[in-house]
Short mmCIF file of C-alpha atoms in Angstrom, two decimals:
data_model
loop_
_atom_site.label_atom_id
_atom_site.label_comp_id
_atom_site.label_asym_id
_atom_site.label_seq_id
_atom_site.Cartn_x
_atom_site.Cartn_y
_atom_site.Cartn_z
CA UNK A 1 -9.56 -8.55 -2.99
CA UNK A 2 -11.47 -5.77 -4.47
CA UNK A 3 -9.86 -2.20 -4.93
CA UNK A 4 -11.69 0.89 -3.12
CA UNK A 5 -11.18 4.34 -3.15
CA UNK A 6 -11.31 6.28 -0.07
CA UNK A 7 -11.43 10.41 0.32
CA UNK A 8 -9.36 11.32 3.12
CA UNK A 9 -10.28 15.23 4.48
CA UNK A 10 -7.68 17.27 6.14
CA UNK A 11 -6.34 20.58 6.57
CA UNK A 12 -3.11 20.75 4.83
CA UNK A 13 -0.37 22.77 4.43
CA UNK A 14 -0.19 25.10 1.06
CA UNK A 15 2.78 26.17 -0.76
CA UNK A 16 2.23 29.83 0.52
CA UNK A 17 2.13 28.48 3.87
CA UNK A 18 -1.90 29.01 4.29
CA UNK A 19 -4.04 26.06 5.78
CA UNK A 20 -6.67 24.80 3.79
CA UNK A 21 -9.56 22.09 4.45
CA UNK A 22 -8.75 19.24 1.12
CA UNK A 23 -10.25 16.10 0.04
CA UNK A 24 -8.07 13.53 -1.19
CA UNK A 25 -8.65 10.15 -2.82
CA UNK A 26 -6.44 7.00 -2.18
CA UNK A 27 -6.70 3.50 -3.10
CA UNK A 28 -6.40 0.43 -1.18
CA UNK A 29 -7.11 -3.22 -1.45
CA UNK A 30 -9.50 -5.21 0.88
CA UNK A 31 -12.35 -7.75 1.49
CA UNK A 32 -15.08 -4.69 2.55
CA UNK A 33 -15.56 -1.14 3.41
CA UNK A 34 -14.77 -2.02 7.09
CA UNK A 35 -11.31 -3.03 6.43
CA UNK A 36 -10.62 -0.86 3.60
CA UNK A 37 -11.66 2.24 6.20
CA UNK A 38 -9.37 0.77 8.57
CA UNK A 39 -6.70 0.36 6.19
CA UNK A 40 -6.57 3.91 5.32
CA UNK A 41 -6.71 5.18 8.77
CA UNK A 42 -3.65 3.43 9.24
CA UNK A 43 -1.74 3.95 6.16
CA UNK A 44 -2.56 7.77 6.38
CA UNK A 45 -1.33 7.93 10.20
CA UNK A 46 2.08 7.70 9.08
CA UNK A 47 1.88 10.88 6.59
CA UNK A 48 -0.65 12.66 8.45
CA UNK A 49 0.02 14.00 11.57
CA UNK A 50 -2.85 15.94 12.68
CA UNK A 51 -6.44 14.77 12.30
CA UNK A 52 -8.22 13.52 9.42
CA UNK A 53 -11.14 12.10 9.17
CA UNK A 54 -12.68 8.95 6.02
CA UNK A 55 -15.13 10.70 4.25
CA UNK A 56 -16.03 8.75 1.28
CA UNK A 57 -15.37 4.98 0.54
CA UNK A 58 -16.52 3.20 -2.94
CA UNK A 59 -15.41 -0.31 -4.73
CA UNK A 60 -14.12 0.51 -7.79
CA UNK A 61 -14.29 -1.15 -11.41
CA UNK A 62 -10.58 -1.32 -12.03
CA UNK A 63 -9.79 -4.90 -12.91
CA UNK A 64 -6.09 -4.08 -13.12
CA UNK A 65 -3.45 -2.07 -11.74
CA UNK A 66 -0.26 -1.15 -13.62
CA UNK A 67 2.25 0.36 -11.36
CA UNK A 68 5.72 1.77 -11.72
CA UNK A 69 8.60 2.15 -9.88
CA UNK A 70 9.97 5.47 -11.78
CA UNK A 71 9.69 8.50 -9.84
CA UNK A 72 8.38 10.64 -12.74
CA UNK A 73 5.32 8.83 -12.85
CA UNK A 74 3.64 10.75 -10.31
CA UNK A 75 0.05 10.44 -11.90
CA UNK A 76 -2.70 8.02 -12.22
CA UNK A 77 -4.65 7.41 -15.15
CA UNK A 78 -8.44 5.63 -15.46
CA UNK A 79 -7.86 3.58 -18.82
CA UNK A 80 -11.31 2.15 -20.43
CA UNK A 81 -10.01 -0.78 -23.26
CA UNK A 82 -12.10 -3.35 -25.19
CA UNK A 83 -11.50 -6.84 -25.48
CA UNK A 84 -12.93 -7.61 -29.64
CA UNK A 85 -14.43 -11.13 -29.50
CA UNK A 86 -15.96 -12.81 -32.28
CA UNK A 87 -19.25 -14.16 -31.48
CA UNK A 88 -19.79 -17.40 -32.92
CA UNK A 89 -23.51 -17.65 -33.78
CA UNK A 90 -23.83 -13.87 -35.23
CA UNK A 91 -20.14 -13.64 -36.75
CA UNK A 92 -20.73 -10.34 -35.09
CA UNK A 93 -17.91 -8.41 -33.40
CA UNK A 94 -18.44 -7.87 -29.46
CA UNK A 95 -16.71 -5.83 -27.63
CA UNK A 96 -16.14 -6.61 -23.56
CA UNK A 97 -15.00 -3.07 -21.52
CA UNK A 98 -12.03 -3.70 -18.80
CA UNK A 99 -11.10 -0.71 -16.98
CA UNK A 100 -7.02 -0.06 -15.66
CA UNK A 101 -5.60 1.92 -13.80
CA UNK A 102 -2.09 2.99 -14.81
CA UNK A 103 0.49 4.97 -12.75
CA UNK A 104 2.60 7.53 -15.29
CA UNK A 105 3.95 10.79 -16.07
CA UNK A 106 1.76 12.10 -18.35
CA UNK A 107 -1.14 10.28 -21.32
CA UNK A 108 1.57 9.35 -23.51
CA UNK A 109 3.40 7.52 -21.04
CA UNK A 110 0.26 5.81 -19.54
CA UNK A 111 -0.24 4.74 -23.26
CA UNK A 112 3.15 3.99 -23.33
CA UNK A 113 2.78 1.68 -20.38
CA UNK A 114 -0.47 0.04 -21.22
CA UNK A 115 0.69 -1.27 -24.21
CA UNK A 116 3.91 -2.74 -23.05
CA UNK A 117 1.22 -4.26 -20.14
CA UNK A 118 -0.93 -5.94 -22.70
CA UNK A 119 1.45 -7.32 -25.40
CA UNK A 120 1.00 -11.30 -25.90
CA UNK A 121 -2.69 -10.73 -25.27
CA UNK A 122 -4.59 -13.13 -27.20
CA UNK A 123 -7.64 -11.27 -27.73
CA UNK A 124 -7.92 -8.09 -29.80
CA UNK A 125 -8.33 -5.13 -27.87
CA UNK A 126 -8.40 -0.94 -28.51
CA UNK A 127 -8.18 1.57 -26.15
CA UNK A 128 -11.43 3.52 -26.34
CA UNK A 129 -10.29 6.43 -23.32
CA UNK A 130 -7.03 7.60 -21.49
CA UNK A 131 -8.33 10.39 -18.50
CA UNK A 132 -6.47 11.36 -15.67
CA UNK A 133 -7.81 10.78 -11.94
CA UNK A 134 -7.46 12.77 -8.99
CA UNK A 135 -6.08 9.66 -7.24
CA UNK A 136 -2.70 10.53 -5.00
CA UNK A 137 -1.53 7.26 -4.36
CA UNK A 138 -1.99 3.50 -3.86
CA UNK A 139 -1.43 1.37 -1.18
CA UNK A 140 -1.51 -2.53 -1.86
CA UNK A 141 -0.83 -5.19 0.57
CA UNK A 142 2.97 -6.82 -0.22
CA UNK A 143 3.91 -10.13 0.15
CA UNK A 144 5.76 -11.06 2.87
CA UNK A 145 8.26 -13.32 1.21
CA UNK A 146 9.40 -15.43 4.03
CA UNK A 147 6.34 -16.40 5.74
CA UNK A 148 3.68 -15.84 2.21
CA UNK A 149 1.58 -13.22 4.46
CA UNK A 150 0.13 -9.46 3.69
CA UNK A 151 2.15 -6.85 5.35
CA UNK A 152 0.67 -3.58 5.55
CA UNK A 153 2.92 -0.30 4.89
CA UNK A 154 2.78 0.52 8.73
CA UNK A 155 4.30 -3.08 9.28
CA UNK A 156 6.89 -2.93 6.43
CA UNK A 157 8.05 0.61 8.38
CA UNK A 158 7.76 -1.36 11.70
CA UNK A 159 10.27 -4.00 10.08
CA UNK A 160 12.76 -1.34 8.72
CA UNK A 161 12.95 0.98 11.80
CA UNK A 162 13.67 -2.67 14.09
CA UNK A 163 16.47 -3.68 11.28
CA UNK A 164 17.89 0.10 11.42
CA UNK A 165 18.13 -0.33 15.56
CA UNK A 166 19.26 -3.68 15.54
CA UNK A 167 22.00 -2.43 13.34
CA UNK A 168 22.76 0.69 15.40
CA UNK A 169 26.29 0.13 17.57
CA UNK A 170 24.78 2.52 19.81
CA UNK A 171 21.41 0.77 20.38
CA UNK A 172 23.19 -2.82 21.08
CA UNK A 173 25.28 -1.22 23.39
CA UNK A 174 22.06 0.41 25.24
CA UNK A 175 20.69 -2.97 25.03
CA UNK A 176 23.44 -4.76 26.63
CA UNK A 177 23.72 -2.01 29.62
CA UNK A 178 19.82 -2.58 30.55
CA UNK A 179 20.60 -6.70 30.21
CA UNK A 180 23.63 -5.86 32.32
CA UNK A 181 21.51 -4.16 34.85
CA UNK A 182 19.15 -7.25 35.71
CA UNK A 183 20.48 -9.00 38.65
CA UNK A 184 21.59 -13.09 38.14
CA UNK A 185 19.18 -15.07 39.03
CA UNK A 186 16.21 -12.99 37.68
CA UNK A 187 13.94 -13.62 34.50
CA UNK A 188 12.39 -10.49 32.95
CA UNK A 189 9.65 -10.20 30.46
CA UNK A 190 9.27 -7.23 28.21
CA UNK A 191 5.79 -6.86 26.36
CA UNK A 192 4.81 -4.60 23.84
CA UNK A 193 1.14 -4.29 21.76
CA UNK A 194 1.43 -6.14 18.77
CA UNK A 195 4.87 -7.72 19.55
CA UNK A 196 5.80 -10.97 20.49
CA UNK A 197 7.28 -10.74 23.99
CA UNK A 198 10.76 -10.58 24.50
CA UNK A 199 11.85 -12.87 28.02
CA UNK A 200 15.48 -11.84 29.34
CA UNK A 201 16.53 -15.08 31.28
CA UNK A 202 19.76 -14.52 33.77
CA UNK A 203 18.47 -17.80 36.29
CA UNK A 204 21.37 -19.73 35.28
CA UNK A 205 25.12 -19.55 34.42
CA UNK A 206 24.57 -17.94 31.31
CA UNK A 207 22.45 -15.07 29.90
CA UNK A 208 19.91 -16.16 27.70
CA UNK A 209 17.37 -13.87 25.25
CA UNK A 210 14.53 -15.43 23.72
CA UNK A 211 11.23 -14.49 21.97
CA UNK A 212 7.99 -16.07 23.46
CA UNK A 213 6.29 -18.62 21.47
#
């Protein structure tokens, strides 16, 4: 996986209510520019409702990514640190440049940060610059715990909003008045893009719901 920034161009809303044309870089994860463009088509769609279009797209050198959970860390920082190696034939100090990027609230903090991220590093290492990017936000693929699989944001949202109906009293009892409305002895499929389909079975004694292989 290699980390690319994309510049998404929109017209956006301004504090005093005025609409202005901006350019604004994101990061995302993928194998090439194809999927990273189509990544952050879709990850956008979901903050973004008008129309926006990918205007820039470049792999970039970060070989690490320290993120944060706190909410006050609403920055990104470009973090340029050199690994001190010794090498053997010179005796002569050489130094190897690794560039991070670290989510924080200000330079102190992404200090802060990077050196709780590299403690119990074996090599020696200084931080030779600290300079904050114009990068909003970062979107990563997560692990899907149970079956070890990427799931994109748009997929994770997909998962909540189908937990949050399946958990609705009012929902279940919409669903059992449509399977009450299906005459016994039918079988009804429901298909939907991108979901497995859904077959509501009422051809014997018994109701029966099951997903499609």
């Amino acid at each position: 996986m290699k980390l690319f920034e994309c510049g998404i161009r929109y017209e956006k809303t301004m504090e005093n209510g005025m609409q202005k044309k901006v350019t604004e870089l994101y990061i995302v994860d993928a194998l090439s520019f194809t999927e990273a463009e189509s990544r952050i088509i879709g990850e956008m769609s979901c903050f973004i409702s008008g129309e926006f279009d990918v205007v820039s797209e470049k792999i970039t050198n970060y070989s690490e990514l320290i993120s944060t959970d706190s909410a006050e860390a609403d920055k990104w920082y470009k973090v340029k640190i050199n690994l001190i190696t010794l090498d053997e034939k010179t005796m002569s100090e050489k130094k190897q440049p690794l560039y991070l990027l670290v989510q924080a609230h200000d330079i102190d903090d992404a200090r802060s940060r990077l050196n709780e991220h590299m403690k119990g590093t074996m090599a020696d290492w200084v931080c030779e610059a600290v300079q904050e990017t114009k990068i909003m936000d970062v979107f990563l693929y997560a692990p899907d715990a149970p079956h070890k699989k990427a799931q994109t944001y748009e997929d994770k949202a997909a998962q909540e909003a189908a937990e949050a109906v399946a958990s609705s009293p009012s929902c279940q009892r919409a669903a059992k008045r449509f399977i009450d409305s299906i005459p016994d002895g039918q079988k009804v499929t429901i298909s939907a893009t991108g979901c497995k389909d859904v077959v509501i079975d009422k051809t014997h004694d018994h109701e029966k719901v099951q997903d499609d292989a």
